[in-house]
PDB file of C-alpha atoms and ligand atoms in Angstrom:
ATOM      1  CA  MET A 299      29.447  80.986 123.224  1.00  0.00           C
ATOM      2  CA  ASN A 300      29.080  81.948 119.620  1.00  0.00           C
ATOM      3  CA  ARG A 301      30.479  85.248 118.465  1.00  0.00           C
ATOM      4  CA  CYS A 302      30.847  86.961 115.174  1.00  0.00           C
ATOM      5  CA  ALA A 303      31.801  90.391 113.989  1.00  0.00           C
ATOM      6  CA  PRO A 304      29.029  91.668 111.705  1.00  0.00           C
ATOM      7  CA  LEU A 305      31.167  94.293 109.948  1.00  0.00           C
ATOM      8  CA  PRO A 306      32.298  93.770 106.395  1.00  0.00           C
ATOM      9  CA  THR A 307      35.958  94.705 106.026  1.00  0.00           C
ATOM     10  CA  ALA A 308      35.156  97.441 103.509  1.00  0.00           C
ATOM     11  CA  LEU A 309      32.844  99.298 105.863  1.00  0.00           C
ATOM     12  CA  PRO A 310      35.446 101.208 107.917  1.00  0.00           C
ATOM     13  CA  ALA A 311      36.862 102.672 104.715  1.00  0.00           C
ATOM     14  CA  LEU A 312      33.399 103.766 103.614  1.00  0.00           C
ATOM     15  CA  LEU A 313      32.791 105.308 107.016  1.00  0.00           C
ATOM     16  CA  LEU A 314      36.071 107.222 106.815  1.00  0.00           C
ATOM     17  CA  ALA A 315      35.130 108.432 103.372  1.00  0.00           C
ATOM     18  CA  GLY A 316      31.889 109.766 104.828  1.00  0.00           C
ATOM     19  CA  LEU A 317      29.801 107.653 102.503  1.00  0.00           C
ATOM     20  CA  ILE A 318      27.792 106.028 105.238  1.00  0.00           C
ATOM     21  CA  ALA A 319      26.327 107.773 108.232  1.00  0.00           C
ATOM     22  CA  TRP A 320      26.396 105.348 111.127  1.00  0.00           C
ATOM     23  CA  PRO A 321      26.307 105.841 114.891  1.00  0.00           C
ATOM     24  CA  LEU A 322      29.900 104.791 115.511  1.00  0.00           C
ATOM     25  CA  PRO A 323      29.773 104.355 119.300  1.00  0.00           C
ATOM     26  CA  VAL A 324      26.971 101.824 118.918  1.00  0.00           C
ATOM     27  CA  LEU A 325      28.888  99.993 116.259  1.00  0.00           C
ATOM     28  CA  ALA A 326      32.080  99.942 118.293  1.00  0.00           C
ATOM     29  CA  ASP A 327      30.737  97.814 121.125  1.00  0.00           C
ATOM     30  CA  ARG A 328      28.362  95.790 119.054  1.00  0.00           C
ATOM     31  CA  ALA A 329      28.921  92.064 119.304  1.00  0.00           C
ATOM     32  CA  HIS A 330      26.653  89.273 118.236  1.00  0.00           C
ATOM     33  CA  GLN A 331      26.586  86.787 121.089  1.00  0.00           C
ATOM     34  CA  HIS A 332      23.970  84.090 121.453  1.00  0.00           C
ATOM     35  CA  GLY A 333      22.016  84.298 124.694  1.00  0.00           C
ATOM     36  CA  ALA A 334      22.790  87.990 125.126  1.00  0.00           C
ATOM     37  CA  ALA A 335      20.682  90.908 123.975  1.00  0.00           C
ATOM     38  CA  ARG A 336      20.998  94.674 124.252  1.00  0.00           C
ATOM     39  CA  LEU A 337      18.274  96.994 125.405  1.00  0.00           C
ATOM     40  CA  ASP A 338      18.357 100.786 125.325  1.00  0.00           C
ATOM     41  CA  ILE A 339      15.721 102.562 127.395  1.00  0.00           C
ATOM     42  CA  ALA A 340      15.406 106.316 126.983  1.00  0.00           C
ATOM     43  CA  GLN A 341      12.923 108.554 128.765  1.00  0.00           C
ATOM     44  CA  ASP A 342      12.424 112.234 128.059  1.00  0.00           C
ATOM     45  CA  GLY A 343       9.266 114.113 128.952  1.00  0.00           C
ATOM     46  CA  ARG A 344       6.271 111.956 128.066  1.00  0.00           C
ATOM     47  CA  GLN A 345       8.275 109.804 125.681  1.00  0.00           C
ATOM     48  CA  LEU A 346       9.675 106.438 126.664  1.00  0.00           C
ATOM     49  CA  THR A 347      11.596 104.651 123.937  1.00  0.00           C
ATOM     50  CA  ILE A 348      12.844 101.086 124.233  1.00  0.00           C
ATOM     51  CA  GLU A 349      15.166  99.571 121.644  1.00  0.00           C
ATOM     52  CA  LEU A 350      16.166  95.926 121.481  1.00  0.00           C
ATOM     53  CA  GLU A 351      18.956  94.292 119.546  1.00  0.00           C
ATOM     54  CA  ALA A 352      18.987  90.524 119.815  1.00  0.00           C
ATOM     55  CA  PRO A 353      20.459  87.595 117.915  1.00  0.00           C
ATOM     56  CA  LEU A 354      17.658  85.930 115.959  1.00  0.00           C
ATOM     57  CA  ASP A 355      18.786  82.694 117.593  1.00  0.00           C
ATOM     58  CA  ASP A 356      17.599  84.026 120.957  1.00  0.00           C
ATOM     59  CA  LEU A 357      14.151  84.771 119.559  1.00  0.00           C
ATOM     60  CA  LEU A 358      13.669  81.930 117.097  1.00  0.00           C
ATOM     61  CA  GLY A 359      16.320  79.251 117.473  1.00  0.00           C
ATOM     62  CA  PHE A 360      17.548  79.891 113.929  1.00  0.00           C
ATOM     63  CA  GLU A 361      19.089  82.842 112.084  1.00  0.00           C
ATOM     64  CA  ARG A 362      17.767  82.817 108.533  1.00  0.00           C
ATOM     65  CA  ALA A 363      14.546  83.068 106.600  1.00  0.00           C
ATOM     66  CA  PRO A 364      12.039  80.340 107.591  1.00  0.00           C
ATOM     67  CA  ARG A 365      12.045  77.264 105.339  1.00  0.00           C
ATOM     68  CA  THR A 366       9.129  75.218 106.613  1.00  0.00           C
ATOM     69  CA  ASP A 367       5.575  75.921 107.736  1.00  0.00           C
ATOM     70  CA  VAL A 368       6.593  75.234 111.324  1.00  0.00           C
ATOM     71  CA  GLU A 369       9.388  77.793 111.066  1.00  0.00           C
ATOM     72  CA  ARG A 370       7.073  80.309 109.381  1.00  0.00           C
ATOM     73  CA  ARG A 371       4.626  79.919 112.249  1.00  0.00           C
ATOM     74  CA  SER A 372       7.488  80.461 114.737  1.00  0.00           C
ATOM     75  CA  VAL A 373       8.408  83.690 112.960  1.00  0.00           C
ATOM     76  CA  ASP A 374       4.786  84.910 112.902  1.00  0.00           C
ATOM     77  CA  LYS A 375       4.376  84.139 116.603  1.00  0.00           C
ATOM     78  CA  MET A 376       7.625  85.919 117.520  1.00  0.00           C
ATOM     79  CA  LEU A 377       6.682  89.000 115.480  1.00  0.00           C
ATOM     80  CA  ALA A 378       3.233  89.124 117.083  1.00  0.00           C
ATOM     81  CA  VAL A 379       4.753  88.976 120.576  1.00  0.00           C
ATOM     82  CA  LEU A 380       7.237  91.736 119.747  1.00  0.00           C
ATOM     83  CA  ARG A 381       4.692  93.994 118.031  1.00  0.00           C
ATOM     84  CA  ALA A 382       2.262  93.735 120.956  1.00  0.00           C
ATOM     85  CA  GLY A 383       4.909  95.172 123.289  1.00  0.00           C
ATOM     86  CA  ALA A 384       2.623  95.289 126.291  1.00  0.00           C
ATOM     87  CA  GLY A 385       3.544  91.894 127.724  1.00  0.00           C
ATOM     88  CA  LEU A 386       7.243  92.497 127.149  1.00  0.00           C
ATOM     89  CA  PHE A 387       7.474  95.720 129.141  1.00  0.00           C
ATOM     90  CA  ARG A 388       5.466  96.266 132.300  1.00  0.00           C
ATOM     91  CA  ILE A 389       6.040  99.915 133.013  1.00  0.00           C
ATOM     92  CA  ASP A 390       5.552 101.630 136.386  1.00  0.00           C
ATOM     93  CA  ALA A 391       1.741 101.956 136.476  1.00  0.00           C
ATOM     94  CA  ALA A 392       1.876 105.459 137.996  1.00  0.00           C
ATOM     95  CA  ALA A 393       3.383 106.771 134.753  1.00  0.00           C
ATOM     96  CA  ARG A 394       0.328 105.609 132.743  1.00  0.00           C
ATOM     97  CA  CYS A 395       2.302 104.698 129.630  1.00  0.00           C
ATOM     98  CA  THR A 396       0.610 103.436 126.495  1.00  0.00           C
ATOM     99  CA  LEU A 397       2.257 101.924 123.445  1.00  0.00           C
ATOM    100  CA  ALA A 398       2.379 104.492 120.636  1.00  0.00           C
ATOM    101  CA  GLY A 399       4.235 102.454 118.040  1.00  0.00           C
ATOM    102  CA  ALA A 400       6.520  99.502 117.395  1.00  0.00           C
ATOM    103  CA  GLU A 401       9.004  98.901 114.600  1.00  0.00           C
ATOM    104  CA  LEU A 402      10.870  95.725 113.761  1.00  0.00           C
ATOM    105  CA  ALA A 403      13.853  95.213 111.492  1.00  0.00           C
ATOM    106  CA  SER A 404      15.698  92.052 110.543  1.00  0.00           C
ATOM    107  CA  ALA A 405      17.533  91.632 107.276  1.00  0.00           C
ATOM    108  CA  ALA A 406      17.318  87.838 107.463  1.00  0.00           C
ATOM    109  CA  LEU A 407      13.525  88.040 107.725  1.00  0.00           C
ATOM    110  CA  LYS A 408      13.290  90.858 105.142  1.00  0.00           C
ATOM    111  CA  LEU A 409      11.786  93.212 107.691  1.00  0.00           C
ATOM    112  CA  GLY A 410      12.548  96.923 107.753  1.00  0.00           C
ATOM    113  CA  PRO A 411      15.209  98.764 105.731  1.00  0.00           C
ATOM    114  CA  PRO A 412      17.618  96.846 103.469  1.00  0.00           C
ATOM    115  CA  ALA A 413      20.569  95.197 105.191  1.00  0.00           C
ATOM    116  CA  THR A 414      23.728  97.162 105.802  1.00  0.00           C
ATOM    117  CA  GLN A 415      25.550  94.422 107.643  1.00  0.00           C
ATOM    118  CA  ALA A 416      27.681  91.700 106.148  1.00  0.00           C
ATOM    119  CA  ALA A 417      26.054  88.536 104.962  1.00  0.00           C
ATOM    120  CA  ASP A 418      27.351  85.862 107.292  1.00  0.00           C
ATOM    121  CA  ALA A 419      25.940  82.942 109.209  1.00  0.00           C
ATOM    122  CA  HIS A 420      24.484  85.179 111.920  1.00  0.00           C
ATOM    123  CA  ALA A 421      21.532  87.531 111.997  1.00  0.00           C
ATOM    124  CA  ASP A 422      19.992  89.980 114.424  1.00  0.00           C
ATOM    125  CA  LEU A 423      16.613  91.501 114.979  1.00  0.00           C
ATOM    126  CA  ASN A 424      16.176  95.115 116.010  1.00  0.00           C
ATOM    127  CA  ALA A 425      12.978  96.321 117.570  1.00  0.00           C
ATOM    128  CA  SER A 426      11.910  99.666 118.937  1.00  0.00           C
ATOM    129  CA  TRP A 427       8.851 100.629 120.907  1.00  0.00           C
ATOM    130  CA  ARG A 428       7.574 104.113 121.701  1.00  0.00           C
ATOM    131  CA  PHE A 429       5.404 104.696 124.731  1.00  0.00           C
ATOM    132  CA  ASP A 430       3.513 107.857 125.643  1.00  0.00           C
ATOM    133  CA  CYS A 431       3.486 108.381 129.420  1.00  0.00           C
ATOM    134  CA  THR A 432       0.848 110.828 130.631  1.00  0.00           C
ATOM    135  CA  GLY A 433       1.373 110.249 134.370  1.00  0.00           C
ATOM    136  CA  GLY A 434       4.978 111.426 134.650  1.00  0.00           C
ATOM    137  CA  ALA A 435       8.363 109.731 134.397  1.00  0.00           C
ATOM    138  CA  PRO A 436       8.249 105.996 135.186  1.00  0.00           C
ATOM    139  CA  ALA A 437      10.466 104.817 138.061  1.00  0.00           C
ATOM    140  CA  HIS A 438      10.975 101.336 136.667  1.00  0.00           C
ATOM    141  CA  VAL A 439      10.293  98.954 133.820  1.00  0.00           C
ATOM    142  CA  ASP A 440       9.916  95.202 134.251  1.00  0.00           C
ATOM    143  CA  VAL A 441      11.292  93.475 131.203  1.00  0.00           C
ATOM    144  CA  GLY A 442       9.411  90.328 130.185  1.00  0.00           C
ATOM    145  CA  LEU A 443      11.823  89.188 127.475  1.00  0.00           C
ATOM    146  CA  PHE A 444      13.135  86.226 129.507  1.00  0.00           C
ATOM    147  CA  GLU A 445       9.586  84.923 129.917  1.00  0.00           C
ATOM    148  CA  ALA A 446       8.798  85.359 126.243  1.00  0.00           C
ATOM    149  CA  PHE A 447      12.072  84.010 124.882  1.00  0.00           C
ATOM    150  CA  GLN A 448      13.553  81.006 126.667  1.00  0.00           C
ATOM    151  CA  ARG A 449      16.894  81.140 124.868  1.00  0.00           C
ATOM    152  CA  MET A 450      17.692  84.633 126.117  1.00  0.00           C
ATOM    153  CA  GLY A 451      19.812  84.598 129.269  1.00  0.00           C
ATOM    154  CA  ARG A 452      21.359  88.031 129.656  1.00  0.00           C
ATOM    155  CA  ILE A 453      20.417  91.564 128.637  1.00  0.00           C
ATOM    156  CA  GLU A 454      22.857  94.456 128.661  1.00  0.00           C
ATOM    157  CA  VAL A 455      20.736  97.504 129.442  1.00  0.00           C
ATOM    158  CA  GLN A 456      21.523 101.157 128.904  1.00  0.00           C
ATOM    159  CA  VAL A 457      19.209 103.680 130.498  1.00  0.00           C
ATOM    160  CA  ALA A 458      19.104 107.375 129.633  1.00  0.00           C
ATOM    161  CA  THR A 459      16.841 109.890 131.356  1.00  0.00           C
ATOM    162  CA  PRO A 460      17.162 113.674 131.741  1.00  0.00           C
ATOM    163  CA  LYS A 461      18.667 112.944 135.190  1.00  0.00           C
ATOM    164  CA  SER A 462      21.398 110.477 134.254  1.00  0.00           C
ATOM    165  CA  GLN A 463      22.634 107.589 132.177  1.00  0.00           C
ATOM    166  CA  ARG A 464      23.474 104.180 133.536  1.00  0.00           C
ATOM    167  CA  LYS A 465      24.235 100.664 132.466  1.00  0.00           C
ATOM    168  CA  ALA A 466      22.866  97.517 134.013  1.00  0.00           C
ATOM    169  CA  THR A 467      22.874  93.822 133.261  1.00  0.00           C
ATOM    170  CA  LEU A 468      19.762  91.721 133.632  1.00  0.00           C
ATOM    171  CA  VAL A 469      20.480  88.041 134.171  1.00  0.00           C
ATOM    172  CA  ARG A 470      17.614  85.537 134.025  1.00  0.00           C
ATOM    173  CA  PRO A 471      15.265  85.581 135.934  1.00  0.00           C
ATOM    174  CA  ALA A 472      15.684  89.265 136.902  1.00  0.00           C
ATOM    175  CA  THR A 473      13.244  91.673 135.284  1.00  0.00           C
ATOM    176  CA  ARG A 474      13.413  95.112 136.875  1.00  0.00           C
ATOM    177  CA  VAL A 475      15.256  98.089 135.407  1.00  0.00           C
ATOM    178  CA  LEU A 476      15.253 101.263 137.494  1.00  0.00           C
ATOM    179  CA  LEU A 477      14.973 104.598 135.709  1.00  0.00           C
ATOM    180  CA  PRO A 478      16.711 107.483 137.536  1.00  0.00           C
ATOM    181  CA  ARG A 479      14.395 110.497 137.903  1.00  0.00           C
TER     182      ARG A 479
HETATM  183 ZN1   ZN B 106      24.230  84.117 115.617  1.00  0.00          ZN
END
């Protein structure tokens, strides 16, 4: 199992000095671990937001900018799968959710805002999807990440709804996350 701490040593001092606004609780339990991804699912009213943080290795098999045409094609294919969203998350049909937007960020791939994490041998990708649900609160979401990305084996899931918050772990080949409502 490959681990690394993505924080540069100077960052805590900057945080203490108030120079960088950063969601500390997220940072505190953040660990880059190959094979394991994090997924935050939040539902409130008609909005369903899903955020993914995954090692690039899980999605691509490498953690740097592509160097060959084959690698560039792998990156393009991965980004297309993530942007489409629909195949990755099969949401309770009764809730009639439609994808309203998707954003991707990965410093190694020069996607999204400039990097704030240390330059080391590892790299992550962050993705977020917004769904608009006109049929009410969904009872469950089936996560298709294991089907799409063979290297991913475990997903630590956090769910937040107006009713409650809970944590769950999806281990391949499980897909279903229940949303309390
Ligand atoms: Zn890595």
